[in-house]
């Protein structure tokens, strides 16, 4: 009825945005006998973790309904720059999509944007960084990344919204990716 895949960072989930071939196209080619394979949701190319794929239209419809009705519980680990202090914090900041002059898709906090809600839980804290769990209550493009960057806690290795000089040093020291991982998804099974 569905597949769950643990996607590595750097792999596109579908073709587009300069990538002609993604996970879904690869699966379709690898499994020609599967008459139906569709993404239930998306992950940013830079994010690793759980990706759900519907093998039947009926399963995909149920998963999409759960996403729309906010019944699907999606949680991520994020390693951020700075000392996060609150054990639990709800962030409700509207997000607006826009294109840069170069045609790159970006997101910013804006009163004209769409409502978005992320719950952050502090898991560990060190002098210059913190490990958070991010629970999505809405699923806007780049939601976790933009909320954290706006609050002054950019995700380590985030080359779109992060601290560029810090990321350069981290890359030199061995961090070759963004420190955001989709670690848990809880949902009602489609059947």
PDB file of C-alpha atoms in Angstrom:
ATOM      1  CA  UNK A   1       0.000   0.000   0.000  1.00  0.00           C
ATOM      2  CA  UNK A   2       2.888   2.351   0.765  1.00  0.00           C
ATOM      3  CA  UNK A   3       6.677   2.515   0.955  1.00  0.00           C
ATOM      4  CA  UNK A   4       8.745   4.308   3.577  1.00  0.00           C
ATOM      5  CA  UNK A   5      12.245   5.263   2.522  1.00  0.00           C
ATOM      6  CA  UNK A   6      15.142   6.761   4.510  1.00  0.00           C
ATOM      7  CA  UNK A   7      16.446   9.337   2.063  1.00  0.00           C
ATOM      8  CA  UNK A   8      20.000  10.669   2.289  1.00  0.00           C
ATOM      9  CA  UNK A   9      20.733  14.392   2.173  1.00  0.00           C
ATOM     10  CA  UNK A  10      21.512  15.709  -1.312  1.00  0.00           C
ATOM     11  CA  UNK A  11      18.996  13.501  -3.145  1.00  0.00           C
ATOM     12  CA  UNK A  12      16.031  15.165  -4.859  1.00  0.00           C
ATOM     13  CA  UNK A  13      12.693  13.439  -4.246  1.00  0.00           C
ATOM     14  CA  UNK A  14      11.422  14.363  -7.741  1.00  0.00           C
ATOM     15  CA  UNK A  15      12.695  15.882 -10.953  1.00  0.00           C
ATOM     16  CA  UNK A  16      12.536  19.640 -11.436  1.00  0.00           C
ATOM     17  CA  UNK A  17      14.431  22.728 -10.227  1.00  0.00           C
ATOM     18  CA  UNK A  18      17.492  21.814 -12.265  1.00  0.00           C
ATOM     19  CA  UNK A  19      17.287  18.076 -11.477  1.00  0.00           C
ATOM     20  CA  UNK A  20      15.929  15.775 -14.172  1.00  0.00           C
ATOM     21  CA  UNK A  21      15.753  12.612 -12.070  1.00  0.00           C
ATOM     22  CA  UNK A  22      14.663  12.128  -8.447  1.00  0.00           C
ATOM     23  CA  UNK A  23      13.722   9.340  -6.052  1.00  0.00           C
ATOM     24  CA  UNK A  24      10.240   8.844  -7.493  1.00  0.00           C
ATOM     25  CA  UNK A  25      11.525   8.567 -11.077  1.00  0.00           C
ATOM     26  CA  UNK A  26      14.214   6.122  -9.912  1.00  0.00           C
ATOM     27  CA  UNK A  27      11.629   3.943  -8.105  1.00  0.00           C
ATOM     28  CA  UNK A  28       9.355   3.898 -11.150  1.00  0.00           C
ATOM     29  CA  UNK A  29      12.240   2.788 -13.352  1.00  0.00           C
ATOM     30  CA  UNK A  30      13.401   0.208 -10.776  1.00  0.00           C
ATOM     31  CA  UNK A  31       9.878  -1.231 -10.330  1.00  0.00           C
ATOM     32  CA  UNK A  32       8.213  -1.248 -13.761  1.00  0.00           C
ATOM     33  CA  UNK A  33       5.624  -3.761 -12.513  1.00  0.00           C
ATOM     34  CA  UNK A  34       4.324  -1.195  -9.996  1.00  0.00           C
ATOM     35  CA  UNK A  35       1.500   0.525 -11.867  1.00  0.00           C
ATOM     36  CA  UNK A  36       1.210   3.364  -9.351  1.00  0.00           C
ATOM     37  CA  UNK A  37       3.960   5.077  -7.341  1.00  0.00           C
ATOM     38  CA  UNK A  38       3.499   8.647  -6.107  1.00  0.00           C
ATOM     39  CA  UNK A  39       5.086  10.820  -3.427  1.00  0.00           C
ATOM     40  CA  UNK A  40       2.864  11.313  -0.387  1.00  0.00           C
ATOM     41  CA  UNK A  41       4.851  14.434   0.581  1.00  0.00           C
ATOM     42  CA  UNK A  42       8.185  16.107  -0.179  1.00  0.00           C
ATOM     43  CA  UNK A  43      11.520  16.635   1.516  1.00  0.00           C
ATOM     44  CA  UNK A  44      13.962  19.391   0.606  1.00  0.00           C
ATOM     45  CA  UNK A  45      16.938  17.991  -1.287  1.00  0.00           C
ATOM     46  CA  UNK A  46      19.215  19.039   1.596  1.00  0.00           C
ATOM     47  CA  UNK A  47      17.098  17.224   4.230  1.00  0.00           C
ATOM     48  CA  UNK A  48      17.549  13.542   5.060  1.00  0.00           C
ATOM     49  CA  UNK A  49      15.034  11.138   6.534  1.00  0.00           C
ATOM     50  CA  UNK A  50      11.649   9.512   6.113  1.00  0.00           C
ATOM     51  CA  UNK A  51       9.879   9.785   2.778  1.00  0.00           C
ATOM     52  CA  UNK A  52       6.467   8.138   2.225  1.00  0.00           C
ATOM     53  CA  UNK A  53       5.432   6.869  -1.205  1.00  0.00           C
ATOM     54  CA  UNK A  54       1.952   5.630  -2.075  1.00  0.00           C
ATOM     55  CA  UNK A  55       1.752   2.354  -4.015  1.00  0.00           C
ATOM     56  CA  UNK A  56      -2.027   2.661  -4.472  1.00  0.00           C
ATOM     57  CA  UNK A  57      -4.114   5.727  -5.259  1.00  0.00           C
ATOM     58  CA  UNK A  58      -6.461   4.905  -2.354  1.00  0.00           C
ATOM     59  CA  UNK A  59      -3.535   4.899   0.118  1.00  0.00           C
ATOM     60  CA  UNK A  60      -2.160   8.133  -1.297  1.00  0.00           C
ATOM     61  CA  UNK A  61      -5.563   9.816  -0.984  1.00  0.00           C
ATOM     62  CA  UNK A  62      -5.826   8.816   2.692  1.00  0.00           C
ATOM     63  CA  UNK A  63      -2.292  10.096   3.409  1.00  0.00           C
ATOM     64  CA  UNK A  64      -3.025  13.395   1.616  1.00  0.00           C
ATOM     65  CA  UNK A  65      -6.253  13.750   3.633  1.00  0.00           C
ATOM     66  CA  UNK A  66      -4.297  13.202   6.859  1.00  0.00           C
ATOM     67  CA  UNK A  67      -1.723  15.822   5.813  1.00  0.00           C
ATOM     68  CA  UNK A  68      -4.440  18.337   4.918  1.00  0.00           C
ATOM     69  CA  UNK A  69      -6.337  17.683   8.163  1.00  0.00           C
ATOM     70  CA  UNK A  70      -3.086  17.872  10.176  1.00  0.00           C
ATOM     71  CA  UNK A  71      -3.455  14.326  11.484  1.00  0.00           C
ATOM     72  CA  UNK A  72      -0.010  13.197  10.319  1.00  0.00           C
ATOM     73  CA  UNK A  73       2.686  13.809  12.966  1.00  0.00           C
ATOM     74  CA  UNK A  74       5.988  14.800  11.281  1.00  0.00           C
ATOM     75  CA  UNK A  75       9.069  15.358  13.437  1.00  0.00           C
ATOM     76  CA  UNK A  76      12.597  16.408  12.579  1.00  0.00           C
ATOM     77  CA  UNK A  77      15.960  16.712  14.346  1.00  0.00           C
ATOM     78  CA  UNK A  78      17.694  20.044  13.764  1.00  0.00           C
ATOM     79  CA  UNK A  79      21.172  21.029  14.951  1.00  0.00           C
ATOM     80  CA  UNK A  80      21.227  24.817  15.210  1.00  0.00           C
ATOM     81  CA  UNK A  81      23.697  27.581  15.884  1.00  0.00           C
ATOM     82  CA  UNK A  82      23.218  29.220  19.306  1.00  0.00           C
ATOM     83  CA  UNK A  83      22.008  28.316  22.795  1.00  0.00           C
ATOM     84  CA  UNK A  84      18.268  27.579  22.642  1.00  0.00           C
ATOM     85  CA  UNK A  85      16.813  28.123  26.105  1.00  0.00           C
ATOM     86  CA  UNK A  86      13.130  27.133  26.068  1.00  0.00           C
ATOM     87  CA  UNK A  87      12.327  23.448  26.698  1.00  0.00           C
ATOM     88  CA  UNK A  88       9.170  23.810  24.561  1.00  0.00           C
ATOM     89  CA  UNK A  89       8.296  26.649  22.198  1.00  0.00           C
ATOM     90  CA  UNK A  90       5.446  27.122  19.719  1.00  0.00           C
ATOM     91  CA  UNK A  91       6.365  29.325  16.749  1.00  0.00           C
ATOM     92  CA  UNK A  92       3.522  30.752  14.704  1.00  0.00           C
ATOM     93  CA  UNK A  93       4.937  32.956  11.955  1.00  0.00           C
ATOM     94  CA  UNK A  94       3.320  33.405   8.543  1.00  0.00           C
ATOM     95  CA  UNK A  95       5.518  32.460   5.582  1.00  0.00           C
ATOM     96  CA  UNK A  96       5.545  33.922   2.076  1.00  0.00           C
ATOM     97  CA  UNK A  97       7.175  32.363  -1.000  1.00  0.00           C
ATOM     98  CA  UNK A  98       8.996  34.553  -3.503  1.00  0.00           C
ATOM     99  CA  UNK A  99      11.573  34.308  -6.289  1.00  0.00           C
ATOM    100  CA  UNK A 100      14.961  36.011  -6.159  1.00  0.00           C
ATOM    101  CA  UNK A 101      16.194  38.036  -9.125  1.00  0.00           C
ATOM    102  CA  UNK A 102      18.105  34.921 -10.186  1.00  0.00           C
ATOM    103  CA  UNK A 103      14.891  32.859 -10.176  1.00  0.00           C
ATOM    104  CA  UNK A 104      15.661  30.911  -6.988  1.00  0.00           C
ATOM    105  CA  UNK A 105      12.693  29.986  -4.790  1.00  0.00           C
ATOM    106  CA  UNK A 106      12.890  31.482  -1.295  1.00  0.00           C
ATOM    107  CA  UNK A 107      10.633  31.878   1.726  1.00  0.00           C
ATOM    108  CA  UNK A 108      10.458  34.660   4.301  1.00  0.00           C
ATOM    109  CA  UNK A 109       8.462  35.542   7.394  1.00  0.00           C
ATOM    110  CA  UNK A 110       5.756  37.960   6.288  1.00  0.00           C
ATOM    111  CA  UNK A 111       2.357  39.075   7.565  1.00  0.00           C
ATOM    112  CA  UNK A 112       1.090  38.587   3.988  1.00  0.00           C
ATOM    113  CA  UNK A 113       2.180  34.937   4.007  1.00  0.00           C
ATOM    114  CA  UNK A 114       0.365  31.723   4.888  1.00  0.00           C
ATOM    115  CA  UNK A 115      -0.118  30.728   8.519  1.00  0.00           C
ATOM    116  CA  UNK A 116       2.515  28.300   9.762  1.00  0.00           C
ATOM    117  CA  UNK A 117       3.118  26.602  13.096  1.00  0.00           C
ATOM    118  CA  UNK A 118       6.156  24.651  14.340  1.00  0.00           C
ATOM    119  CA  UNK A 119       6.670  23.227  17.842  1.00  0.00           C
ATOM    120  CA  UNK A 120      10.305  23.098  18.979  1.00  0.00           C
ATOM    121  CA  UNK A 121      11.569  20.923  21.834  1.00  0.00           C
ATOM    122  CA  UNK A 122      15.074  21.297  23.259  1.00  0.00           C
ATOM    123  CA  UNK A 123      16.893  17.928  23.284  1.00  0.00           C
ATOM    124  CA  UNK A 124      20.476  19.010  24.078  1.00  0.00           C
ATOM    125  CA  UNK A 125      22.414  22.251  24.417  1.00  0.00           C
ATOM    126  CA  UNK A 126      26.115  23.134  24.198  1.00  0.00           C
ATOM    127  CA  UNK A 127      27.868  26.516  24.425  1.00  0.00           C
ATOM    128  CA  UNK A 128      27.471  27.354  20.718  1.00  0.00           C
ATOM    129  CA  UNK A 129      24.821  24.987  19.375  1.00  0.00           C
ATOM    130  CA  UNK A 130      21.606  23.189  20.296  1.00  0.00           C
ATOM    131  CA  UNK A 131      19.818  20.033  19.198  1.00  0.00           C
ATOM    132  CA  UNK A 132      16.082  20.523  18.697  1.00  0.00           C
ATOM    133  CA  UNK A 133      13.137  18.401  17.721  1.00  0.00           C
ATOM    134  CA  UNK A 134      10.823  20.246  15.329  1.00  0.00           C
ATOM    135  CA  UNK A 135       7.217  19.096  15.048  1.00  0.00           C
ATOM    136  CA  UNK A 136       5.357  20.415  12.029  1.00  0.00           C
ATOM    137  CA  UNK A 137       1.794  21.499  12.661  1.00  0.00           C
ATOM    138  CA  UNK A 138       1.601  22.941   9.122  1.00  0.00           C
ATOM    139  CA  UNK A 139       3.711  21.949   6.146  1.00  0.00           C
ATOM    140  CA  UNK A 140       4.934  25.077   4.377  1.00  0.00           C
ATOM    141  CA  UNK A 141       7.962  25.158   2.090  1.00  0.00           C
ATOM    142  CA  UNK A 142      11.203  25.507   4.126  1.00  0.00           C
ATOM    143  CA  UNK A 143       9.099  26.084   7.266  1.00  0.00           C
ATOM    144  CA  UNK A 144      11.557  24.765   9.882  1.00  0.00           C
ATOM    145  CA  UNK A 145      14.548  26.380   8.194  1.00  0.00           C
ATOM    146  CA  UNK A 146      12.923  29.818   7.909  1.00  0.00           C
ATOM    147  CA  UNK A 147      11.389  29.802  11.403  1.00  0.00           C
ATOM    148  CA  UNK A 148      14.744  28.947  12.974  1.00  0.00           C
ATOM    149  CA  UNK A 149      16.757  31.411  10.874  1.00  0.00           C
ATOM    150  CA  UNK A 150      14.247  34.176  11.638  1.00  0.00           C
ATOM    151  CA  UNK A 151      14.628  33.497  15.378  1.00  0.00           C
ATOM    152  CA  UNK A 152      18.437  33.708  15.104  1.00  0.00           C
ATOM    153  CA  UNK A 153      19.072  29.937  15.333  1.00  0.00           C
ATOM    154  CA  UNK A 154      19.957  28.882  11.767  1.00  0.00           C
ATOM    155  CA  UNK A 155      20.362  25.185  11.036  1.00  0.00           C
ATOM    156  CA  UNK A 156      24.014  24.209  10.738  1.00  0.00           C
ATOM    157  CA  UNK A 157      24.985  23.658   7.113  1.00  0.00           C
ATOM    158  CA  UNK A 158      21.906  25.422   5.695  1.00  0.00           C
ATOM    159  CA  UNK A 159      23.307  27.195   2.658  1.00  0.00           C
ATOM    160  CA  UNK A 160      20.057  28.982   1.831  1.00  0.00           C
ATOM    161  CA  UNK A 161      19.055  30.515   5.188  1.00  0.00           C
ATOM    162  CA  UNK A 162      22.073  29.833   7.421  1.00  0.00           C
ATOM    163  CA  UNK A 163      25.186  31.662   8.605  1.00  0.00           C
ATOM    164  CA  UNK A 164      27.408  31.535   5.562  1.00  0.00           C
ATOM    165  CA  UNK A 165      30.788  32.103   7.283  1.00  0.00           C
ATOM    166  CA  UNK A 166      29.952  29.510   9.968  1.00  0.00           C
ATOM    167  CA  UNK A 167      28.857  27.009   7.306  1.00  0.00           C
ATOM    168  CA  UNK A 168      32.140  27.540   5.435  1.00  0.00           C
ATOM    169  CA  UNK A 169      34.094  26.690   8.600  1.00  0.00           C
ATOM    170  CA  UNK A 170      31.833  23.709   9.355  1.00  0.00           C
ATOM    171  CA  UNK A 171      32.311  22.376   5.832  1.00  0.00           C
ATOM    172  CA  UNK A 172      36.083  22.664   6.269  1.00  0.00           C
ATOM    173  CA  UNK A 173      35.737  20.745   9.558  1.00  0.00           C
ATOM    174  CA  UNK A 174      33.738  17.935   7.931  1.00  0.00           C
ATOM    175  CA  UNK A 175      30.013  18.908   8.008  1.00  0.00           C
ATOM    176  CA  UNK A 176      29.113  18.413   4.366  1.00  0.00           C
ATOM    177  CA  UNK A 177      25.321  18.737   4.652  1.00  0.00           C
ATOM    178  CA  UNK A 178      22.484  20.547   6.368  1.00  0.00           C
ATOM    179  CA  UNK A 179      21.818  19.195   9.875  1.00  0.00           C
ATOM    180  CA  UNK A 180      18.075  18.557   9.419  1.00  0.00           C
ATOM    181  CA  UNK A 181      16.675  15.013   9.519  1.00  0.00           C
ATOM    182  CA  UNK A 182      13.051  13.797   9.283  1.00  0.00           C
ATOM    183  CA  UNK A 183      13.226  11.158  12.009  1.00  0.00           C
ATOM    184  CA  UNK A 184       9.589  10.272  12.784  1.00  0.00           C
ATOM    185  CA  UNK A 185       6.208  10.104  11.064  1.00  0.00           C
ATOM    186  CA  UNK A 186       3.114   8.870  12.852  1.00  0.00           C
ATOM    187  CA  UNK A 187      -0.087   8.378  10.899  1.00  0.00           C
ATOM    188  CA  UNK A 188      -3.185   6.211  10.669  1.00  0.00           C
ATOM    189  CA  UNK A 189      -2.472   3.362   8.248  1.00  0.00           C
ATOM    190  CA  UNK A 190      -4.404   3.906   5.009  1.00  0.00           C
ATOM    191  CA  UNK A 191      -6.144   0.529   5.353  1.00  0.00           C
TER     192      UNK A 191
END
